[in-house]
Every structure is written in C-alpha cells, then in structure tokens.
XYZ file of C-alpha atoms in Angstrom:
130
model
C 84.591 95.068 116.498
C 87.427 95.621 118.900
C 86.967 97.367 122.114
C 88.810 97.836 125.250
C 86.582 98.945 128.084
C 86.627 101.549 130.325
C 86.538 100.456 133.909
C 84.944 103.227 136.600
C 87.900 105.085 138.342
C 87.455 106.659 141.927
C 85.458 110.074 140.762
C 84.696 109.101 137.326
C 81.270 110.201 136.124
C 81.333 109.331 132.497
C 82.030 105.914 131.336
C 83.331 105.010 127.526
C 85.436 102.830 125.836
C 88.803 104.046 125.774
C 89.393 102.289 122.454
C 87.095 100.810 119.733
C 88.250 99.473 116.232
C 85.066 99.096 113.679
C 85.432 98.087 109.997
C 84.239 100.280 106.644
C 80.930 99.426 105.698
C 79.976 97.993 109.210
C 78.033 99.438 112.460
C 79.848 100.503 115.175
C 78.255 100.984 119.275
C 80.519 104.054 120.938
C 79.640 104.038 124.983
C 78.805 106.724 126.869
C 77.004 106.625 130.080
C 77.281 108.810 133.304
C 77.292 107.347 136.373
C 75.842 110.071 139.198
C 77.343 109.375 142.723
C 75.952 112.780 143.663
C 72.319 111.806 144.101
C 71.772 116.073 144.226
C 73.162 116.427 140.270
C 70.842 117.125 137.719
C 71.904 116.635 134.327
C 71.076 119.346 131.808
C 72.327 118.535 128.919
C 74.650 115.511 127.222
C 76.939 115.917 123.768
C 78.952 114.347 121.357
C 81.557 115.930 119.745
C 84.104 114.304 116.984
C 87.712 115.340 115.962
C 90.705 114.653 114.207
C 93.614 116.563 114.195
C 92.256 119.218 111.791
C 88.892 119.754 112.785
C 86.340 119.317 114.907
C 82.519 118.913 114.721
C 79.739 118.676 117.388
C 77.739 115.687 116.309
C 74.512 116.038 118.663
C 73.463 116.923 121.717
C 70.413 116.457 124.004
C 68.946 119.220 126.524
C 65.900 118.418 128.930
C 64.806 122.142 127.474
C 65.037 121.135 124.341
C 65.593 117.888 123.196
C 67.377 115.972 120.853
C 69.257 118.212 117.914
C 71.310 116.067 115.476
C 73.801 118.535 113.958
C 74.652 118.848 110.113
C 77.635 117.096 109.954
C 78.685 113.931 107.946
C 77.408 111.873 110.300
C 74.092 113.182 110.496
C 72.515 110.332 108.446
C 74.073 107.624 109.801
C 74.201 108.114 114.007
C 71.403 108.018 116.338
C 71.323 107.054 120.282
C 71.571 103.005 120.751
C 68.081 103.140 122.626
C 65.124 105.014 121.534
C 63.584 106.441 124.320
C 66.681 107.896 125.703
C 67.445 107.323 129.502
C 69.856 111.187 129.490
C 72.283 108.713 131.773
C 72.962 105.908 128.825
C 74.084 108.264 125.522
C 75.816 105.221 123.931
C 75.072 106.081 119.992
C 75.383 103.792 117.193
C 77.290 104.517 114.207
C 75.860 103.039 110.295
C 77.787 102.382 107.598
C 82.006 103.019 109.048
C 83.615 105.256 106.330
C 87.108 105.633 106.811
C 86.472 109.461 107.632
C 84.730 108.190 110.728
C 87.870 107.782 112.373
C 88.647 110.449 115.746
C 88.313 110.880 118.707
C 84.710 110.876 119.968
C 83.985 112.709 122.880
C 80.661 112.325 125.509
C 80.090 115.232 127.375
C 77.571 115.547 130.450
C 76.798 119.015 131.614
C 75.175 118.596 135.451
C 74.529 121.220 137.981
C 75.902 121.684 140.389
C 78.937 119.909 140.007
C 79.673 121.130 136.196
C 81.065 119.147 133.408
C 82.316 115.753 132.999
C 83.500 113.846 129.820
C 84.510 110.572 128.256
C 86.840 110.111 125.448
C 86.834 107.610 122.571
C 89.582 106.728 120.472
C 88.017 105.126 117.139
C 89.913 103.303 114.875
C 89.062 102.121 111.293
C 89.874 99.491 109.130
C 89.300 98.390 105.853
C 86.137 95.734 105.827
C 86.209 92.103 105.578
C-alpha cells in the first residue's frame, strides 16, 4: 500500500489521502475525516461517491436521520466504515478484495449546516498483486 497524505490546509475541513496505490486481491484503508473548526457546525450527513471517467456511483452514505445506507453498487459487498461504531467525523472506509475495477477517484463528502458542503478527493490506483 502506497499513500501520500493529505496535510490540513488553512480552511480545509475534510482530510484524505490525495493518492493511494492498493494491489488486486488485497485490502485497501481510503481516509476521510472532517476536521470542524466551526465549533457551531453540525454535520448532517457524510458520503462516498466513486468515479471513473465514464461513470459514477454513490457508494454509501450516513445521515443522523437515518443512518447508514450502503448503496447497490459493486462495491457493496466488499466496503464498510474502518470503525464500527462510527464517530460521523472519522468516515475512513475499508475496501476487501482490490479488483482492478476499483480504480477512481473516491470522493468524501460532509454535508454541515450552516456552513454547507465540504469534500475530499482520492485518487486510487491499482496494481496487479504480488
């Protein structure tokens, strides 16, 4: 596993590796965690998204309303969140079994009110396994 980490820029809310290469047949550990400066934002719901550059697919999402809904997608047996009871703040989700089709851009999106949307960007890479 290859990463190259994200460091917190002046007015950054969502943190994630910019970069991460996994291998086919292995796990993989995509960050995503929001970082509130405003003590008066409440988050209301976090997503991830995937795309390539022919589609896109939202992966899962979480809502205080309503939970956790894991969408049907071809990831949908093989991600969950890295921790099991979910903090809303640390989203970082764990990937099983890298196919090659894995490979995109994975996006982490907090909505918060009152200051809106923020989102972090992965760039995941995949190679063939050792």
């Amino acid at each position: 596993l290859i990463e190259n980490r994200c460091g917190i820029l002046h007015g950054q809310k969502v943190v994630t590796d910019l970069k991460v290469t996994g291998y086919q047949g292995h796990d993989v550990t995509l960050l995503c965690q929001y970082i509130n400066g405003n003590t008066e934002d409440k988050i209301l719901q976090m997503q991830w998204t995937w795309q390539n550059e022919s589609s896109k697919y939202e992966i899962m999402d979480f809502s205080m309303d309503h939970g956790l809904s894991l969408h049907d997608t071809f990831l949908k047996d093989r991600v969950h969140f890295r921790k099991s009871s979910l903090p809303i703040y640390e989203a970082s989700i764990i990937i099983k079994d890298v196919k090659m089709s894995d490979q995109g851009v994975y996006s982490c999106a907090y909505t918060t009110f009152p200051s809106g949307s923020h989102t972090g960007q992965t760039s995941f890479t995949v190679l063939e396994g050792t």
